[in-house]
Short mmCIF file of C-alpha atoms in Angstrom, two decimals:
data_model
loop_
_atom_site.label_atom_id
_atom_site.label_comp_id
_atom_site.label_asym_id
_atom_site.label_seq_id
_atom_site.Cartn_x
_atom_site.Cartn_y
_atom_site.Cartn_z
CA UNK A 1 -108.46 157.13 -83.94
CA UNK A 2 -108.34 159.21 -80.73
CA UNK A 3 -105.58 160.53 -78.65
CA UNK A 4 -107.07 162.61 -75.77
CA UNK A 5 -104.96 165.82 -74.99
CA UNK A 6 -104.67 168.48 -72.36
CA UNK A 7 -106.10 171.69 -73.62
CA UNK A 8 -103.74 173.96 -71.29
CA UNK A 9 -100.86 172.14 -72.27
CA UNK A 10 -99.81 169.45 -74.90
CA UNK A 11 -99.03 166.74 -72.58
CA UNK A 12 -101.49 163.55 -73.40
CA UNK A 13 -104.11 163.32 -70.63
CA UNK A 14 -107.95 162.61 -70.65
CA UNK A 15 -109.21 166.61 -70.84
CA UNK A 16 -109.97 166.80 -74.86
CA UNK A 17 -110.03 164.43 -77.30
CA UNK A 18 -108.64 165.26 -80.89
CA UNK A 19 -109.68 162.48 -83.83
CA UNK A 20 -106.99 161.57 -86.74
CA UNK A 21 -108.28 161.69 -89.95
CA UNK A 22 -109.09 158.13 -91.71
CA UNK A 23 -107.36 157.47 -94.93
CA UNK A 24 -111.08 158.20 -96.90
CA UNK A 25 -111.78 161.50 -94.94
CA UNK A 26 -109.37 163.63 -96.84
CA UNK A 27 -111.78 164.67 -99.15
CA UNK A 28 -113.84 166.41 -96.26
CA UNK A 29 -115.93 162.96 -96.09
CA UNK A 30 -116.41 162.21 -92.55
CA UNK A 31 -116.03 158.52 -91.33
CA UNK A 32 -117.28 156.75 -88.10
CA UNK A 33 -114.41 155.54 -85.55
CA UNK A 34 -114.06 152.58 -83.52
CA UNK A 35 -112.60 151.21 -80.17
CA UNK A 36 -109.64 149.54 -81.59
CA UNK A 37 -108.48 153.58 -82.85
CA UNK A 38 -107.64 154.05 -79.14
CA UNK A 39 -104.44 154.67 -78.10
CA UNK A 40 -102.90 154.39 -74.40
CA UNK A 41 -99.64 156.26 -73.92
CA UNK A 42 -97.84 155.60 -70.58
CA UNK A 43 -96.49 158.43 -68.25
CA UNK A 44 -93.15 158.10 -69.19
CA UNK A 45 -94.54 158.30 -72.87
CA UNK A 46 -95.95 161.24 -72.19
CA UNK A 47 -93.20 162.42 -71.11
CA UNK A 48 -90.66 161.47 -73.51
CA UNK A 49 -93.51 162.53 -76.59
CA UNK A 50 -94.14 166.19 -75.39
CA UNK A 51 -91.48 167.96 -77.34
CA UNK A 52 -93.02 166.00 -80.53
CA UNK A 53 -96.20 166.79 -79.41
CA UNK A 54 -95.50 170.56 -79.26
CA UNK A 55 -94.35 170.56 -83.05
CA UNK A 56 -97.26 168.72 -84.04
CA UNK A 57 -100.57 168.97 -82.26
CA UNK A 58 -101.68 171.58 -84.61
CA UNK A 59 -101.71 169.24 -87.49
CA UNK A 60 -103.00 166.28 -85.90
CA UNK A 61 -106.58 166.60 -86.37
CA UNK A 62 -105.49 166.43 -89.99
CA UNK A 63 -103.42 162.76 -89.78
CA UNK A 64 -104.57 159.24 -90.78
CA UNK A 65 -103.97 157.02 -88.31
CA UNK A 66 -101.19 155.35 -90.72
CA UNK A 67 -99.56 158.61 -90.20
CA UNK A 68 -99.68 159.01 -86.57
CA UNK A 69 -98.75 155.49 -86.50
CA UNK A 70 -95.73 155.54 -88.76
CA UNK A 71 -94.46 158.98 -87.06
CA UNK A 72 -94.80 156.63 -83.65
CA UNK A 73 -93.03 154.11 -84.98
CA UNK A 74 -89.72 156.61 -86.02
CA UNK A 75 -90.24 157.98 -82.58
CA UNK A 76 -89.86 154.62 -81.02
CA UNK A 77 -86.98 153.29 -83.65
CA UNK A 78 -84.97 156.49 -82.98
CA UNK A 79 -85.50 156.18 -78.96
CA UNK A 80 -84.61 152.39 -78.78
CA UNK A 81 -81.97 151.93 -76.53
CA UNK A 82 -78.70 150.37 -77.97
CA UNK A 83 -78.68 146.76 -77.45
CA UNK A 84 -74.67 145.57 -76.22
CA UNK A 85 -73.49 143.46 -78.47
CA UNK A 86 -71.69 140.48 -77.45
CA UNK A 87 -67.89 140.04 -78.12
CA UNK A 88 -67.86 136.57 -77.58
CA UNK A 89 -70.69 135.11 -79.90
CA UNK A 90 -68.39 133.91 -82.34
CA UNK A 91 -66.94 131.55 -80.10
CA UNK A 92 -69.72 131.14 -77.36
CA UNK A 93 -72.87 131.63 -78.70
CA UNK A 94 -74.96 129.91 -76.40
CA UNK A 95 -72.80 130.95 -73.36
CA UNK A 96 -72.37 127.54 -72.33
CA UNK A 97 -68.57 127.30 -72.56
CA UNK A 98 -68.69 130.72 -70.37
CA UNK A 99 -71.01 129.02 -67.78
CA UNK A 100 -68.66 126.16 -67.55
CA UNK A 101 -65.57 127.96 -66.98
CA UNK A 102 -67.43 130.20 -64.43
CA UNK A 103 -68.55 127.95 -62.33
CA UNK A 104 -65.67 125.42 -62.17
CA UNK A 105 -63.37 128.54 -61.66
CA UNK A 106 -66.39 129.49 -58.45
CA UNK A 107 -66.42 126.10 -57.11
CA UNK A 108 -62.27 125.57 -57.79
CA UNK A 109 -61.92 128.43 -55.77
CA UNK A 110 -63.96 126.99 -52.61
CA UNK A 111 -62.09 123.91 -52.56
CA UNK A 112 -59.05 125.66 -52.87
CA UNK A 113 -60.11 127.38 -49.60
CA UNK A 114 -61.31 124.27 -48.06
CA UNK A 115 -58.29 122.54 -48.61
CA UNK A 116 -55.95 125.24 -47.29
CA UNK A 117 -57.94 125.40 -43.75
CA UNK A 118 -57.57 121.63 -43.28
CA UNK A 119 -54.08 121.73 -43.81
CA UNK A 120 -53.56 124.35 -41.21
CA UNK A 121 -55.59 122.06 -38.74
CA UNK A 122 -53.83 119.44 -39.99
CA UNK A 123 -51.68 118.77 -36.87
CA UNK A 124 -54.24 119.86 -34.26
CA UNK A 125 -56.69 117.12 -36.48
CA UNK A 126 -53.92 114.70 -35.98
CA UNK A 127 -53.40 115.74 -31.82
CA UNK A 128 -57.43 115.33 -31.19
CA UNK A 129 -56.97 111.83 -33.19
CA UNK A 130 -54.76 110.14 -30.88
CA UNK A 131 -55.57 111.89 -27.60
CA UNK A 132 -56.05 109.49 -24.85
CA UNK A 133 -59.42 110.30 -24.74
CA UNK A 134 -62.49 110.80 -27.61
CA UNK A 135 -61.46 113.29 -30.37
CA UNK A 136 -64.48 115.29 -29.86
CA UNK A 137 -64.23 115.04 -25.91
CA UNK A 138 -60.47 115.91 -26.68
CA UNK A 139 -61.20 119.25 -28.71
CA UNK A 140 -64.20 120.19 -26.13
CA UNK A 141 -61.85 120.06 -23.46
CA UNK A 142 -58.81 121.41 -25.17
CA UNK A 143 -60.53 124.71 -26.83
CA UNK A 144 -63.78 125.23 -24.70
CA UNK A 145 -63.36 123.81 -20.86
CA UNK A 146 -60.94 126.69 -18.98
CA UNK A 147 -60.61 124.23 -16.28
CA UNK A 148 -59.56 121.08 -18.38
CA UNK A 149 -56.37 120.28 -18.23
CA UNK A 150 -55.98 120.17 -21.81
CA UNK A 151 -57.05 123.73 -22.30
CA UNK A 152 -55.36 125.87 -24.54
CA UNK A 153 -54.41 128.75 -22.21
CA UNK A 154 -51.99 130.48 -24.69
CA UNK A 155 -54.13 130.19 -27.75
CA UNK A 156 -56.56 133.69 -28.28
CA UNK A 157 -60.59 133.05 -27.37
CA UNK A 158 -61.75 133.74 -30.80
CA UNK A 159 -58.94 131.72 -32.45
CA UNK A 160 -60.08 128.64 -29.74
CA UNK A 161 -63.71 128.97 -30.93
CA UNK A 162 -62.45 128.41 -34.79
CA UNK A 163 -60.16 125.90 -34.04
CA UNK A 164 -62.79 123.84 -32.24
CA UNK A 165 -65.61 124.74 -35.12
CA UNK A 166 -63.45 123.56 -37.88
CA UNK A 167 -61.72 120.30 -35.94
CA UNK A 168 -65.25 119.50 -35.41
CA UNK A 169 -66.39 119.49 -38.98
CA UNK A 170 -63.18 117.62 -39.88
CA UNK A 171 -63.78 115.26 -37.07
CA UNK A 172 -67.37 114.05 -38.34
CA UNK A 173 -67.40 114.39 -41.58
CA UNK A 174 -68.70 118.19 -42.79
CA UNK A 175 -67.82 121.37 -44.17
CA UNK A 176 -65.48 123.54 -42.78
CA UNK A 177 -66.26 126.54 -42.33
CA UNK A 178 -64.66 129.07 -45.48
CA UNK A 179 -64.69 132.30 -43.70
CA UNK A 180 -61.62 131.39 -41.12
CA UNK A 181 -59.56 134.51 -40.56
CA UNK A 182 -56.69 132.16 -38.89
CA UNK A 183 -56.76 129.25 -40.76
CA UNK A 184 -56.49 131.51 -44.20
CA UNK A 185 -54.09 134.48 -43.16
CA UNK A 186 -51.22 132.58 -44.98
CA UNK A 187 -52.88 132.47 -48.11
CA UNK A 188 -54.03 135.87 -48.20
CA UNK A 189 -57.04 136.40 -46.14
CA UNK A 190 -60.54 135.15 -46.35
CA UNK A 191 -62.88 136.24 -49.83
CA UNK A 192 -66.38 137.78 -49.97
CA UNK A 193 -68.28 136.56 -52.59
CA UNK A 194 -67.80 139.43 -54.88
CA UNK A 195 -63.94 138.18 -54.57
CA UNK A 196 -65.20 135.05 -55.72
CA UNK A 197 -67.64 136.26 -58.58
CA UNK A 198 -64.69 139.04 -60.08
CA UNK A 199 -62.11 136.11 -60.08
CA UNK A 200 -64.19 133.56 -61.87
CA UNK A 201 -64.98 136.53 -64.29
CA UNK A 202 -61.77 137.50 -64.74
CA UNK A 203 -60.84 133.68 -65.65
CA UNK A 204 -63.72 133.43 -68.35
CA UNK A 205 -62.76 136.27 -69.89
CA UNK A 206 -58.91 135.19 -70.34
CA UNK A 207 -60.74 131.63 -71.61
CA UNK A 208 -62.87 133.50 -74.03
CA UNK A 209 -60.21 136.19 -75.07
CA UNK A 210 -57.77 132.88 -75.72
CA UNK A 211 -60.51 131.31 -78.10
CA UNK A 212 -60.96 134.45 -80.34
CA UNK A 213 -57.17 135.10 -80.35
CA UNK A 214 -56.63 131.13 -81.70
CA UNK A 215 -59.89 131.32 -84.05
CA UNK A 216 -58.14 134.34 -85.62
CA UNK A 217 -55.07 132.68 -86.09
CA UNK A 218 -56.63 130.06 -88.07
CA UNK A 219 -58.35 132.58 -89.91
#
């Protein structure tokens, strides 16, 4: 087996190579190696190996490649990082209960937010519906046209260009629009979607915590 090695240093690199021992050489009986001996350490091997390497370059011209190979092995079993271990296998083991609750606590949450904007157009909804004219005529006039007599003079620019987004969705049919500072400053201001994603998390976790707490119980 070869490992080539850096005669300035003991870092693994391609300068010198240095030829373990076969398990029928001890005897001072020489034996031919092959291609499949070779072994490839990364950088970050390297790297990680050179303190090793420094207690035990001087002997490896005397290992077997079983040795090297086993003392690689410890290296690798005592440098394996820590795997987390799941708290909630017991009761979730394929995570599908936590996917469920996740996502109908995600998608809860929008409609929540959806709902709450349409009821706080739910007047101005009701206004564009009966206006003498077409609703969508209505709320162009009323929230865009400065010279209509309709126009909301009182009523911020910003807030107008909302008010006419939203009564438009609700108007034909689509999605409002979840990001409306006006519409949700009653119910405590708009949510990013890390709002979203810590909520939802927060609500599996009580789910989950519930489940071990009862499977306890029942011992």
């Amino acid at each position: 087996m070869n490992v080539t090695m850096n005669s300035g240093n003991t870092r693994f690199s391609s300068m010198r190579a240095v030829r373990f021992a076969s398990a029928k050489e001890e005897g001072g009986v020489k034996s031919n190696t092959s291609n499949r001996d070779q072994v490839t350490i990364s950088q970050e091997g390297r790297d990680n190996l050179e303190v090793m390497v420094d207690k035990t370059v001087d002997k490896l011209s005397a290992m077997t490649k079983e040795e090297f190979m086993d003392m690689l092995r410890q290296w690798q079993e005592e440098n394996q990082p820590e795997l987390e271990v799941d708290p909630y296998y017991d009761v979730d083991p394929d995570g599908s209960i936590a996917n469920k609750i996740y996502f109908e606590s995600y998608l809860g949450q929008l409609m929540e937010q959806e709902e709450n904007i349409k009821c706080y157009y739910a007047d101005a909804y009701q206004e564009a519906v009966s206006a003498p004219i077409d609703s969508l005529a209505f709320i162009t006039r009323k929230y865009l046209n400065d010279q209509s007599k309709y126009f909301a003079h009182s009523m911020p620019a910003q807030e107008r260009k909302w008010a006419f987004h939203q009564l438009s969705a609700m108007l034909t049919g689509a999605h409002v629009g979840l990001n409306d500072p006006y519409a949700l400053a009653a119910y405590g201001g708009t949510k990013t979607v890390d709002e979203l994603d810590k909520i939802a998390k927060q609500v599996v976790k009580g789910k989950l915590d519930a489940l071990i707490k009862e499977k306890k119980e029942k011992g």
